[in-house]
XYZ file of C-alpha atoms in Angstrom:
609
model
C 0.000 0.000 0.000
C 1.195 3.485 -0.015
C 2.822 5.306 2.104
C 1.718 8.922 3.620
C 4.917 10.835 2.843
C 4.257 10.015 -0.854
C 2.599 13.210 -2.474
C -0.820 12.904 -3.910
C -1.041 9.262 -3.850
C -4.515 7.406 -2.603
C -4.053 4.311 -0.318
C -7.443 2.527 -1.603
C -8.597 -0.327 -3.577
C -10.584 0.555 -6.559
C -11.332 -1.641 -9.670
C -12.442 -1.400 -13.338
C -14.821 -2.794 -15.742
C -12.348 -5.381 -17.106
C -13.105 -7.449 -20.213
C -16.671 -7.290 -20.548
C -18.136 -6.127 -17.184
C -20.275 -8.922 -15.865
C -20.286 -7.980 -11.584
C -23.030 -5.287 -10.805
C -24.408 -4.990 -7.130
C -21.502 -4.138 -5.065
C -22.754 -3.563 -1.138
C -20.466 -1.056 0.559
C -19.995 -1.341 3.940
C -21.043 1.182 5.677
C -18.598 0.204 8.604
C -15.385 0.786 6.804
C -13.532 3.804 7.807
C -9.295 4.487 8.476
C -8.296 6.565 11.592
C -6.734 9.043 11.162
C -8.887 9.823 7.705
C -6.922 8.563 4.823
C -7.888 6.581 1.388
C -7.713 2.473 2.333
C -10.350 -0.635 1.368
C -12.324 -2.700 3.480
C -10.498 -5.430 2.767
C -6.990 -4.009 2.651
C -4.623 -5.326 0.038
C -5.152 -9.312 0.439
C -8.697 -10.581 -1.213
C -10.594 -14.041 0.072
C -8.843 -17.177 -1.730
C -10.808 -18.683 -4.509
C -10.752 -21.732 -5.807
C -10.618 -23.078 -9.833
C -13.886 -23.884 -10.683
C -15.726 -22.663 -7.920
C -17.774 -19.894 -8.391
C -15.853 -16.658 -6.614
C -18.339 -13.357 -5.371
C -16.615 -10.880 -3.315
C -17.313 -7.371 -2.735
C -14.591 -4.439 -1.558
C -15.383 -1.308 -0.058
C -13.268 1.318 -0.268
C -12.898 4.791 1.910
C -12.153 8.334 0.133
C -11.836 10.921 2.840
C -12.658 14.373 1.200
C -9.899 15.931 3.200
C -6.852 13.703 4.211
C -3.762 14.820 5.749
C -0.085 13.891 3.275
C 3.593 14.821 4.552
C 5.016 15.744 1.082
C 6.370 17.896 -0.399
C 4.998 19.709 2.878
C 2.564 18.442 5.834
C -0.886 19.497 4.791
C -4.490 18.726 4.340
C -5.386 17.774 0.688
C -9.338 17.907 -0.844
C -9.765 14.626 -3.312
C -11.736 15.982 -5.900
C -12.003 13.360 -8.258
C -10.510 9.852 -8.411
C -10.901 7.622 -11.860
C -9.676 4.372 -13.097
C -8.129 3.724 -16.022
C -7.094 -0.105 -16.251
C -6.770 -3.429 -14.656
C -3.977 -6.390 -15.636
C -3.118 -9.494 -13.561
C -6.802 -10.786 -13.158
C -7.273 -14.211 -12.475
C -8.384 -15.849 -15.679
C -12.371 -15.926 -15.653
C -12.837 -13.012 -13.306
C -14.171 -9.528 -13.655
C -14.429 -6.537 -11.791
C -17.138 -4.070 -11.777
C -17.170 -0.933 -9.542
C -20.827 1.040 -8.748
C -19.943 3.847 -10.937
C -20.470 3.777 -14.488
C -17.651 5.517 -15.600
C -15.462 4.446 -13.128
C -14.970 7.694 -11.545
C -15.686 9.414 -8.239
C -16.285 12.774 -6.642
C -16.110 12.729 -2.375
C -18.235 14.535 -1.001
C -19.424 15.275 2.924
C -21.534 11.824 2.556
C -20.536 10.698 -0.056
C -17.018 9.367 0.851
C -17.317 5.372 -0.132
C -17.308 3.484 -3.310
C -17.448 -0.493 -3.839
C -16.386 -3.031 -6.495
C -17.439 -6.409 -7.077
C -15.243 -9.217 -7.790
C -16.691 -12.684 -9.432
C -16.357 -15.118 -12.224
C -15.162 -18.587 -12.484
C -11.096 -18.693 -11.693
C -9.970 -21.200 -14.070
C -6.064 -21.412 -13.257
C -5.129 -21.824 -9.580
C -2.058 -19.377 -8.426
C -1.088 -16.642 -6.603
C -2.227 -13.236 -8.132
C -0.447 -9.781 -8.036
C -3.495 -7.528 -9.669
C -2.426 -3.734 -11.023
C -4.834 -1.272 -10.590
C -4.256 2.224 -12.872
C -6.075 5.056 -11.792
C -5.700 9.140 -11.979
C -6.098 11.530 -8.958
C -6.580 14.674 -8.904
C -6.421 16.831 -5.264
C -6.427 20.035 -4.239
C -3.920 21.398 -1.680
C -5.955 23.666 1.628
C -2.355 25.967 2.007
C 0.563 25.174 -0.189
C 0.768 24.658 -4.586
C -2.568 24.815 -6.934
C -4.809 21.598 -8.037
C -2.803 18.744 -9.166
C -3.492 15.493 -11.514
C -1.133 12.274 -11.914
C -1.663 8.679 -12.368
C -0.871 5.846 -10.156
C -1.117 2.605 -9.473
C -1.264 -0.237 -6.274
C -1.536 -3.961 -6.049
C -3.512 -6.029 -4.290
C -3.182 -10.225 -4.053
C -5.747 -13.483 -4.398
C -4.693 -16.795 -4.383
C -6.577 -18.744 -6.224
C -6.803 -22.882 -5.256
C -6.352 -26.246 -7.370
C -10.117 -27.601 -7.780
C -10.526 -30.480 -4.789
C -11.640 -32.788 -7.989
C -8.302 -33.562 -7.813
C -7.291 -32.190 -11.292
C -7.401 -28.940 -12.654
C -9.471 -29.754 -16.280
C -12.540 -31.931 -14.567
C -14.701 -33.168 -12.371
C -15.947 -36.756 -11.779
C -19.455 -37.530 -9.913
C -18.535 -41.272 -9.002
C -14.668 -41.484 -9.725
C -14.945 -44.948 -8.015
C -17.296 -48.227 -7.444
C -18.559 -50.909 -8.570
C -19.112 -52.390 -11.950
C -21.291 -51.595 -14.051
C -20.092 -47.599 -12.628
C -22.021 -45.102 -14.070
C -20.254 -41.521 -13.599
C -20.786 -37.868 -14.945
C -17.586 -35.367 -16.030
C -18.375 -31.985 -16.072
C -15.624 -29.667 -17.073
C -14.185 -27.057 -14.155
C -14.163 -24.073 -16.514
C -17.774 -23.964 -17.504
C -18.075 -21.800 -20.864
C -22.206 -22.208 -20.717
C -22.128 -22.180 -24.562
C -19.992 -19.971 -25.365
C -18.295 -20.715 -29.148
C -14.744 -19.321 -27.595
C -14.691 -22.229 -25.595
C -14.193 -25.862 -26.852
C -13.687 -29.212 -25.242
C -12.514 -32.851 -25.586
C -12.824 -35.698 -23.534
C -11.163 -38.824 -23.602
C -13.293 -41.637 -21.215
C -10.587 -44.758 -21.522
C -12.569 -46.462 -22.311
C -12.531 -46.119 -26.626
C -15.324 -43.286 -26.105
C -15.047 -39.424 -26.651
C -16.662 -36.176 -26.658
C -16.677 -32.614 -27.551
C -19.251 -31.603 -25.388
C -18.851 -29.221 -22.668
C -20.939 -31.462 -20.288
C -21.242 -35.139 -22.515
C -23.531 -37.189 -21.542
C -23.368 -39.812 -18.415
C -20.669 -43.141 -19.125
C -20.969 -46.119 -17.678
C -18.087 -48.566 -17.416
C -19.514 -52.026 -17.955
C -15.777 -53.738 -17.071
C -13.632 -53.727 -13.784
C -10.291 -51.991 -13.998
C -8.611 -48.451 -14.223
C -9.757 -46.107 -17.161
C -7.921 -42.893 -17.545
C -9.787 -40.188 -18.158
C -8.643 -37.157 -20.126
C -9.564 -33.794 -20.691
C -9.082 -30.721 -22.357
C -10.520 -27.468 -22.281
C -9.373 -25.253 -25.041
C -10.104 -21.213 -23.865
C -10.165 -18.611 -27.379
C -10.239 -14.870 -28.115
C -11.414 -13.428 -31.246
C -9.002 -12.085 -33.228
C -8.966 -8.810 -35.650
C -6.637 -10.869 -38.751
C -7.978 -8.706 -41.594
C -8.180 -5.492 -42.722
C -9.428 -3.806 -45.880
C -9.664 -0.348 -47.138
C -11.132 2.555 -49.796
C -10.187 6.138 -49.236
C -13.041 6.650 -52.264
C -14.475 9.776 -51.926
C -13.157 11.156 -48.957
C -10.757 13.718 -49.358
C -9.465 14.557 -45.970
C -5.733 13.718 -46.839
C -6.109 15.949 -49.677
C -4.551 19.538 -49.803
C -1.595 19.470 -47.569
C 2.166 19.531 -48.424
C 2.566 16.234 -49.229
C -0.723 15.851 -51.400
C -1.395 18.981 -53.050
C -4.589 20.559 -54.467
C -3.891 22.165 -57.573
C -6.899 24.110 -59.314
C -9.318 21.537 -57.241
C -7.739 18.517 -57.993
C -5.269 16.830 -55.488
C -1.778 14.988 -56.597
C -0.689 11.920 -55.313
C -2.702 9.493 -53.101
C -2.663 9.031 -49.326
C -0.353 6.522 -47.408
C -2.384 4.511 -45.479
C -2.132 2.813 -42.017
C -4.470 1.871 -39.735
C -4.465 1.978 -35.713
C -6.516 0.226 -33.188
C -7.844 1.553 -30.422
C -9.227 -0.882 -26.989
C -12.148 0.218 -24.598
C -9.753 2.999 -22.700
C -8.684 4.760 -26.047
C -5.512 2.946 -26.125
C -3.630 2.542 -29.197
C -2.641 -1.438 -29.300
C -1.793 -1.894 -32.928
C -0.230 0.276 -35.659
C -0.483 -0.890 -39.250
C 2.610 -0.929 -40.919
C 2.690 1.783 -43.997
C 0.736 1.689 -47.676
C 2.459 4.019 -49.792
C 1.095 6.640 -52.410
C -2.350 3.855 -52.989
C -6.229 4.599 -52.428
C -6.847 1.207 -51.348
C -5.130 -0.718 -48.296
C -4.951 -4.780 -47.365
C -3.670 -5.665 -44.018
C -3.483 -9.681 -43.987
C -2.604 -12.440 -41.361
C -3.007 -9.835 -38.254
C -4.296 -12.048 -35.774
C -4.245 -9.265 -33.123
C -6.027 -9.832 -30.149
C -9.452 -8.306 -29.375
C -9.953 -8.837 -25.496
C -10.598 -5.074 -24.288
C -13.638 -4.336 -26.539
C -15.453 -2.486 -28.056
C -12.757 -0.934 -30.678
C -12.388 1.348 -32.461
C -10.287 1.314 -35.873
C -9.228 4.447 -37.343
C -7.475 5.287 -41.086
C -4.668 7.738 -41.938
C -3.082 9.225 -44.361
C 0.268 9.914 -42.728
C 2.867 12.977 -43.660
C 6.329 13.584 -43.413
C 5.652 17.378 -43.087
C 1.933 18.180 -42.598
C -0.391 16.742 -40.193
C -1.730 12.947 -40.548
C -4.812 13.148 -41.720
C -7.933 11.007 -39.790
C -9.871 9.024 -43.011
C -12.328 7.538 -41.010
C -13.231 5.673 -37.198
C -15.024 2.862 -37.413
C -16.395 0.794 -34.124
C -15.786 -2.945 -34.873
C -19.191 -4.840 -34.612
C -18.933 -8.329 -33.945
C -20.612 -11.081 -32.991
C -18.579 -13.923 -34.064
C -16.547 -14.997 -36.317
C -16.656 -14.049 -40.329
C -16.034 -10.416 -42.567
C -17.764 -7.225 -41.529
C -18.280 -4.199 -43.818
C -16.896 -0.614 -42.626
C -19.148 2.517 -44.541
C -18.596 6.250 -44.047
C -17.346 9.324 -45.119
C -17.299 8.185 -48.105
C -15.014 5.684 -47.515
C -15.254 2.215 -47.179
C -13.193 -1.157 -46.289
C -13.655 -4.699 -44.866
C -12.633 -6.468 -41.308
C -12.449 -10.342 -41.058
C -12.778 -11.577 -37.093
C -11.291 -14.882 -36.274
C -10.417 -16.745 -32.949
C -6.898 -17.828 -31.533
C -6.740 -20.071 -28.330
C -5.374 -18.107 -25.830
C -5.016 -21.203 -23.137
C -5.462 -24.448 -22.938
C -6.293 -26.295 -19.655
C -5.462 -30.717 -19.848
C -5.332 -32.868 -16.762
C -6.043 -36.479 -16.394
C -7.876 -38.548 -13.432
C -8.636 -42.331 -13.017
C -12.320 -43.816 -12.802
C -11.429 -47.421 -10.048
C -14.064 -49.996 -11.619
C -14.294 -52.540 -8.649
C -15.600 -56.151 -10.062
C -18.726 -57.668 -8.404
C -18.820 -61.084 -6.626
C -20.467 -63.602 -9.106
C -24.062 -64.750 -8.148
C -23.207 -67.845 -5.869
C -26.083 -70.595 -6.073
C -27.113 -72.033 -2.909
C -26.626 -75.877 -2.532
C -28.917 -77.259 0.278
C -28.150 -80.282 2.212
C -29.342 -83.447 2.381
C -31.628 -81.204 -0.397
C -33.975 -78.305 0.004
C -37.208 -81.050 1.511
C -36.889 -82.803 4.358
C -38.809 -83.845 7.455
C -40.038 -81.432 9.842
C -37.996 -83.110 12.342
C -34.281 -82.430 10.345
C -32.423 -79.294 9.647
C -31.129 -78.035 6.446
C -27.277 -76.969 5.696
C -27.758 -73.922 3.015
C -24.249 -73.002 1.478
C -22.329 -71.287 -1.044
C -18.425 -71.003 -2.035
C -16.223 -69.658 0.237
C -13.489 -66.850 -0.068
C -16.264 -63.223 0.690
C -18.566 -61.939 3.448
C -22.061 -62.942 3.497
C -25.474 -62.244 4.711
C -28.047 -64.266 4.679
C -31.880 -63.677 4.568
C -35.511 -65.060 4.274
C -39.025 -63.873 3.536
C -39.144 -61.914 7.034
C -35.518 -59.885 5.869
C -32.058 -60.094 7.407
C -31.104 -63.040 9.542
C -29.411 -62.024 12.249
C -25.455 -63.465 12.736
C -26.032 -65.076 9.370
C -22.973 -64.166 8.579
C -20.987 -67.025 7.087
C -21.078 -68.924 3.787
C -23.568 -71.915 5.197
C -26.947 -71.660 7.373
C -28.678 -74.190 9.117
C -32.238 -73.388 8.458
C -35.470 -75.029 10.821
C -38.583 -73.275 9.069
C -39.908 -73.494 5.283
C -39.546 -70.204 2.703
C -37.452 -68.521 0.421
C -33.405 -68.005 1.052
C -30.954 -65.830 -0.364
C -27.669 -64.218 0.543
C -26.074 -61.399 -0.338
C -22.266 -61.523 -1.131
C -19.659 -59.143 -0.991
C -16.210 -58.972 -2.097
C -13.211 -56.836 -0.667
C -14.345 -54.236 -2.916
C -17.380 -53.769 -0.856
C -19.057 -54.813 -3.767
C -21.896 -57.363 -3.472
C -24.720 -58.728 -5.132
C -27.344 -61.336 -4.611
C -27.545 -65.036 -4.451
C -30.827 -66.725 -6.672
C -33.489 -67.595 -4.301
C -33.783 -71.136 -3.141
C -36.936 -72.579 -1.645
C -36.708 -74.788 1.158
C -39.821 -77.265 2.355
C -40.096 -79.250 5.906
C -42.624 -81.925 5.002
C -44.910 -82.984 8.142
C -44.428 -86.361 9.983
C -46.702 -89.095 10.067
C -49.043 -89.462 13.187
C -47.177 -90.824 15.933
C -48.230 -94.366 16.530
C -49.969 -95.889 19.772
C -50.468 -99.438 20.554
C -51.948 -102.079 22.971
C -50.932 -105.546 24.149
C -54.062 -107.972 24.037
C -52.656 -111.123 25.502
C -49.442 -112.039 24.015
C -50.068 -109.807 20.724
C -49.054 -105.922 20.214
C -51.522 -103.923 18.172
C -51.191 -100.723 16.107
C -54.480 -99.635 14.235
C -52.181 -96.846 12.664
C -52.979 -97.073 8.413
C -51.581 -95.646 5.318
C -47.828 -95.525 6.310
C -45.591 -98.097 6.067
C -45.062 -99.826 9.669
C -41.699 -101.487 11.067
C -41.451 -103.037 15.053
C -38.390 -103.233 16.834
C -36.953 -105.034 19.516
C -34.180 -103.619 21.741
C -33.878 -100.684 18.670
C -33.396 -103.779 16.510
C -35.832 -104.198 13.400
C -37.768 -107.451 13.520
C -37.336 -108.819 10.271
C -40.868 -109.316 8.752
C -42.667 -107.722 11.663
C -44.085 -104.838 9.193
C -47.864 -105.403 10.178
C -50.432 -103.587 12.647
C -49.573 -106.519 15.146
C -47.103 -108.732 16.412
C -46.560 -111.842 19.004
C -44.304 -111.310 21.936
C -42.234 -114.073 21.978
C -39.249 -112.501 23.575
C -38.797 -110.315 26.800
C -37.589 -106.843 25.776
C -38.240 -103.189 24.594
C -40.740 -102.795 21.592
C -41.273 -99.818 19.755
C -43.070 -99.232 16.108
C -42.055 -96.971 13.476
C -44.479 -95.569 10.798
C -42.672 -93.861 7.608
C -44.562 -91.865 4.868
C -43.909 -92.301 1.143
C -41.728 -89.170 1.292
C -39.551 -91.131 4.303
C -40.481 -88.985 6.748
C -40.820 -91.050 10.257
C -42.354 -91.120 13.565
C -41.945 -93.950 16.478
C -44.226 -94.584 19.124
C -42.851 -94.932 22.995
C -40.454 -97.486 23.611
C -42.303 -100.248 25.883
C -41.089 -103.157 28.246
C -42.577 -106.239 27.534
C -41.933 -109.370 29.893
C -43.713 -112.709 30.489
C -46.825 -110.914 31.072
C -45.210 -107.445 29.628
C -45.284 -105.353 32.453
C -43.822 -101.433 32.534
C -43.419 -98.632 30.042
C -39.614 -97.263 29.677
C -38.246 -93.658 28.713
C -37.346 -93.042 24.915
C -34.062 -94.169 24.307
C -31.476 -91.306 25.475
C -28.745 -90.742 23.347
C -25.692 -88.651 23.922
C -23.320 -87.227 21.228
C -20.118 -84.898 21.313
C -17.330 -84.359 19.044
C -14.177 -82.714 20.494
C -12.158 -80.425 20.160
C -13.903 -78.782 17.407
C -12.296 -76.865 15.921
C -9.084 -78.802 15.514
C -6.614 -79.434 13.791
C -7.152 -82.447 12.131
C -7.116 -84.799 15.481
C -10.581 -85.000 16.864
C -12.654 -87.816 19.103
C -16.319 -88.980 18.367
C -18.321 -90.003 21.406
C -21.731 -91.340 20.859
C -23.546 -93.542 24.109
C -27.464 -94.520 24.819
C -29.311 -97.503 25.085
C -28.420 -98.744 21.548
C -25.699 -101.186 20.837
C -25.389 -101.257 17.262
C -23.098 -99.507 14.710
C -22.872 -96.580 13.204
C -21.859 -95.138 9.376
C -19.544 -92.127 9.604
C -19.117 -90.375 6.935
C -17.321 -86.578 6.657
C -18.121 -84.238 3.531
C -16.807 -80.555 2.375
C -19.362 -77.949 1.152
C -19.815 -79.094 -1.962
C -20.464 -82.462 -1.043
C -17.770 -84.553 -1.964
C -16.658 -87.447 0.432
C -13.669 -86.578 2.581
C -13.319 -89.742 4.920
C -16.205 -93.205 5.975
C -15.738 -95.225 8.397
C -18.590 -97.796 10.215
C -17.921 -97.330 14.094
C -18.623 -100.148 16.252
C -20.849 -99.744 19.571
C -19.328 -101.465 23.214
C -22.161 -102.140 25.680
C -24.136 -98.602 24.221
C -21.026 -96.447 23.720
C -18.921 -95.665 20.880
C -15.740 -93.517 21.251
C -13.625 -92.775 18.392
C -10.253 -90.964 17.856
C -10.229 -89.481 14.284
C -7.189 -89.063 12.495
C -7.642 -86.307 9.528
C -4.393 -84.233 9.640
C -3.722 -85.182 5.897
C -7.113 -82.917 4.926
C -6.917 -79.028 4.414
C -7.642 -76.282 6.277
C -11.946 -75.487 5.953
C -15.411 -76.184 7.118
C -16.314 -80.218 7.226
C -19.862 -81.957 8.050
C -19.720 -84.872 9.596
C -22.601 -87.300 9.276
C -23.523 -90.278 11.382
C -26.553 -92.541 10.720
C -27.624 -95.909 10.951
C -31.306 -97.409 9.963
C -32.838 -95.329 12.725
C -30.293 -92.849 14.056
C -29.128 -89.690 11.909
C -26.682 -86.531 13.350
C -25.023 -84.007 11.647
C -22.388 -81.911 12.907
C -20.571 -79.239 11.700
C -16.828 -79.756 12.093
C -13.376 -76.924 11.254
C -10.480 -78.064 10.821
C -7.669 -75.394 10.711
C -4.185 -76.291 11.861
């Protein structure tokens, strides 16, 4: 900022129309005064950050004192009478500045002693930002020295962030998930349509576009597809010039051209200058000598402080130049434009030059998803409604299971033992967190026959149980033949009868004593099972005791069914304890069956060493 001692020089912010002004409604803040009175902004020389992409709205106040107090050449009070700008440079790209006075100039008065600028746009380039601000001042000393004008200038500073996209060209609305990924790019420098602005996309996936926003792309295929962009920025560009002095005779008449009798000798030489939106000359035309007509080809002169204004000359060694003709340049895009008036007469031709180019690259992550696991039931998906069913699938993801009610709770691995009837499925899901969903399997617990009741009349048992298929047994021991509604005792011992539906499903009546008369009724056979240490590693013992004494098929199976070890085990006065030797199998989740004609267990065994 400036210092006091420095004659005639204002300490405030103040800003321009710059480009095309597109930032009206400025709020000054009322609240912003220096002490003791001298020029300043409310902020002082550092703006808010912005950030590329982002939209960026900020408004400065700034203070103008009428009186102020300077300490050179002399300490004094000064009266600002008028204060005007005259240019901006260093702008972010995409930014503009508009001030609440149309012309850009201000008058303190008592009341009158604030001004504010707005600040917005889209940055497109992230950096740090020294902005120039021209101006002119004019004050009037209160004791020493007469009014006085001269231009300055001050600085102020923005820094202007990379986009958190994580490039500088793009965005990405899902830049990670799960096949099929369906994602949107939009671009961070938006040009809403506008033809200066052009775009290409590269989606890695043998797909492009030159849209600004393209349409949405879905990645059908796991893996990494790199993504590229780039955002082409242009300016329209002046690269043609034509003219025809034709009936104008300003350059006629003067030392160099002379009028003899009414008619002029010679012809003009021609240039051409350019003049921006603050009267400044930025191009000069190089010379046409002693000609009537002028082309100026391949200019390609920037036009990015518009309107302009392009004048013709006839210039002189000796006399004068002489003005031909000013001409505003009206554009809307690009193509050739005729210039008519004062009798003269020319072309312009407006074309477009990029001025930057923005390119990044990201990475869309496609994640696969798990494949849909069938469900294998075991024994199968019907059984008795006295059994269980093992539901599994595959190992190697996470899994949760559910039924017709919803999630099961602590369903959680790859097999379920299910008691009830309906509709299973389970949802799997990789590292990824990806997941999707098992095909339904039905599962069916088929009732049990009527359990059976009979008598003793004399020395005969009777059953009047019909429509199932009927064994006896003695001491849990079938008795061959005995497959009737009645039997004869001819041996002391416990009877029991068994009646089995077409499906196989079972149900046995109590288990009676019988002697020479028969005389009491006994418990249901007790059996006890346990299989320890489980898990293990491969070394495990079987113990199976009750009231039975006969043997037993054991017979271990992995998930998908295939026979792992069999073995009969052979029963000692109701008990059968068996050491297991499996140390040769792998690591993983075993069943281990044991059954005979009219015992069945299943146990779930892990072996993991």
């Amino acid at each position: 900022m400036f210092n006091k001692s420095t004659p005639l020089i204002l300490i405030f912010f103040v800003f321009t129309n710059y480009l095309k002004s597109q930032c009206p409604g400025c709020q000054i803040d009322t609240n912003c005064t220096i002490v003791p009175a001298f020029p300043g902004t409310c902020p002082a020389d550092t703006m808010p950050p912005g950030t590329v992409g982002i939209y960026y709205d900020q408004d400065v106040t700034f203070y103008m004192p009428e009186y102020f107090q300077v300490t050179s050449p002399v300490t004094q009070m000064v009266h600002l009478d008028e204060l005007k700008i005259l240019n901006v440079t260093g702008l972010p790209m995409g930014l503009n500045w508009q001030t609440n006075s149309a012309n850009n100039t201000y008058n303190p008065s008592p009341g009158n002693e604030r001004g504010c600028a707005k600040l917005c746009g889209t940055p497109m380039i992230p950096g740090f930002y020294t902005v120039t601000i021209f101006f002119q001042v004019t004050v009037t000393p209160q004791s020493i020295g007469g009014q006085t004008t001269q231009n300055e200038s001050t600085q102020m500073y923005i820094t202007i962030y990379p986009n958190p996209s994580g490039n500088s060209a793009f965005t990405i609305s899902n830049p990670v998930g799960c096949a099929p990924l369906t994602t949107t790019f939009s671009p961070v420098v938006a040009g809403n349509g506008n033809p200066l602005y052009s775009y290409y996309w590269d989606f890695g996936n043998n797909s492009t576009s030159t849209l600004e926003n393209p349409p949405p792309v879905t990645y059908t295929t796991p893996g990494n597809y790199v993504v590229y962009n780039t955002t082409t920025i242009s300016a329209y560009t002046l690269t043609d010039v034509t003219f025809n002095v034709g009936s104008n005779t300003n350059w006629c008449g003067d030392v160099e051209e002379p009028s003899f009798f009414g008619n002029c000798t010679g012809n003009p030489d021609l240039i051409f200058k350019l003049l921006d939106n603050t009267s400044n000359v930025v191009y000069t035309s190089n010379e046409i000598s002693n000609s009537m007509t002028g082309t100026w080809n391949n200019l390609n002169i920037l036009l990015q402080n518009g309107p302009y204004i392009i004048q013709f000359w006839d210039v002189d060694n000796i006399s004068p130049d002489d003005n031909l003709g000013n001409f505003i340049l009206n554009f809307t895009t690009t193509g050739t434009y005729n210039l008519s008036g004062g009798g003269a007469s020319g072309t312009f031709t407006i074309g477009t030059q990029a001025i930057n180019t923005i390119s990044d690259t990201d990475t869309v992550v496609v994640y696969p998803k798990p494949p849909a696991l069938q469900i294998t039931a075991l024994p199968n998906d019907t059984v008795c409604e006295n059994d269980s069913i093992m539901l599994f699938v595959p190992g190697g993801y996470n899994y949760q299971w559910y039924n017709d009610s919803g999630l099961i709770y602590n369903a959680t691995d790859s097999f379920i033992y299910v008691h009830f009837p309906g509709n299973y499925f389970v949802k799997i899901e990789n590292v990824y967190g990806c997941d999707t969903i098992s095909p339904t399997i039905t599962v069916n617990f088929l009732p049990l026959p009527p359990k059976p009741n009979f008598w003793l009349i004399g020395n005969t048992l009777n059953c009047n149980l019909t429509g199932y298929a009927l064994q006896w047994y003695l001491n849990g021991n079938p008795i061959t033949g005995a497959t009737g509604n009645s039997i004869n005792i001819t041996t002391t011992g416990y009877y029991h009868i068994i009646a089995t539906d077409s499906f196989g499903c079972s149900n046995s009546s109590d288990t009676v004593l019988f002697n020479a008369p028969p005389n009491a009724i006994a418990e249901n056979p007790y059996q006890h099972f346990k299989v320890y240490p489980n898990p293990n590693n491969g070394y495990f013992t079987i113990e199976l005791s009750g009231n039975m004494n006969l043997p037993v098929n054991c017979v271990i199976v992995d998930l998908t069914g295939r026979v792992i070890f069999e073995k009969t085990l052979q029963a000692n006065n109701g008990q059968i304890i068996e050491n297991l030797d499996l140390a040769q199998i792998e690591d993983g989740t075993y069943l281990l069956i044991l059954k005979n004609d009219f015992f069945q267990k299943t146990e779930r065994i892990i072996v993991k060493k």
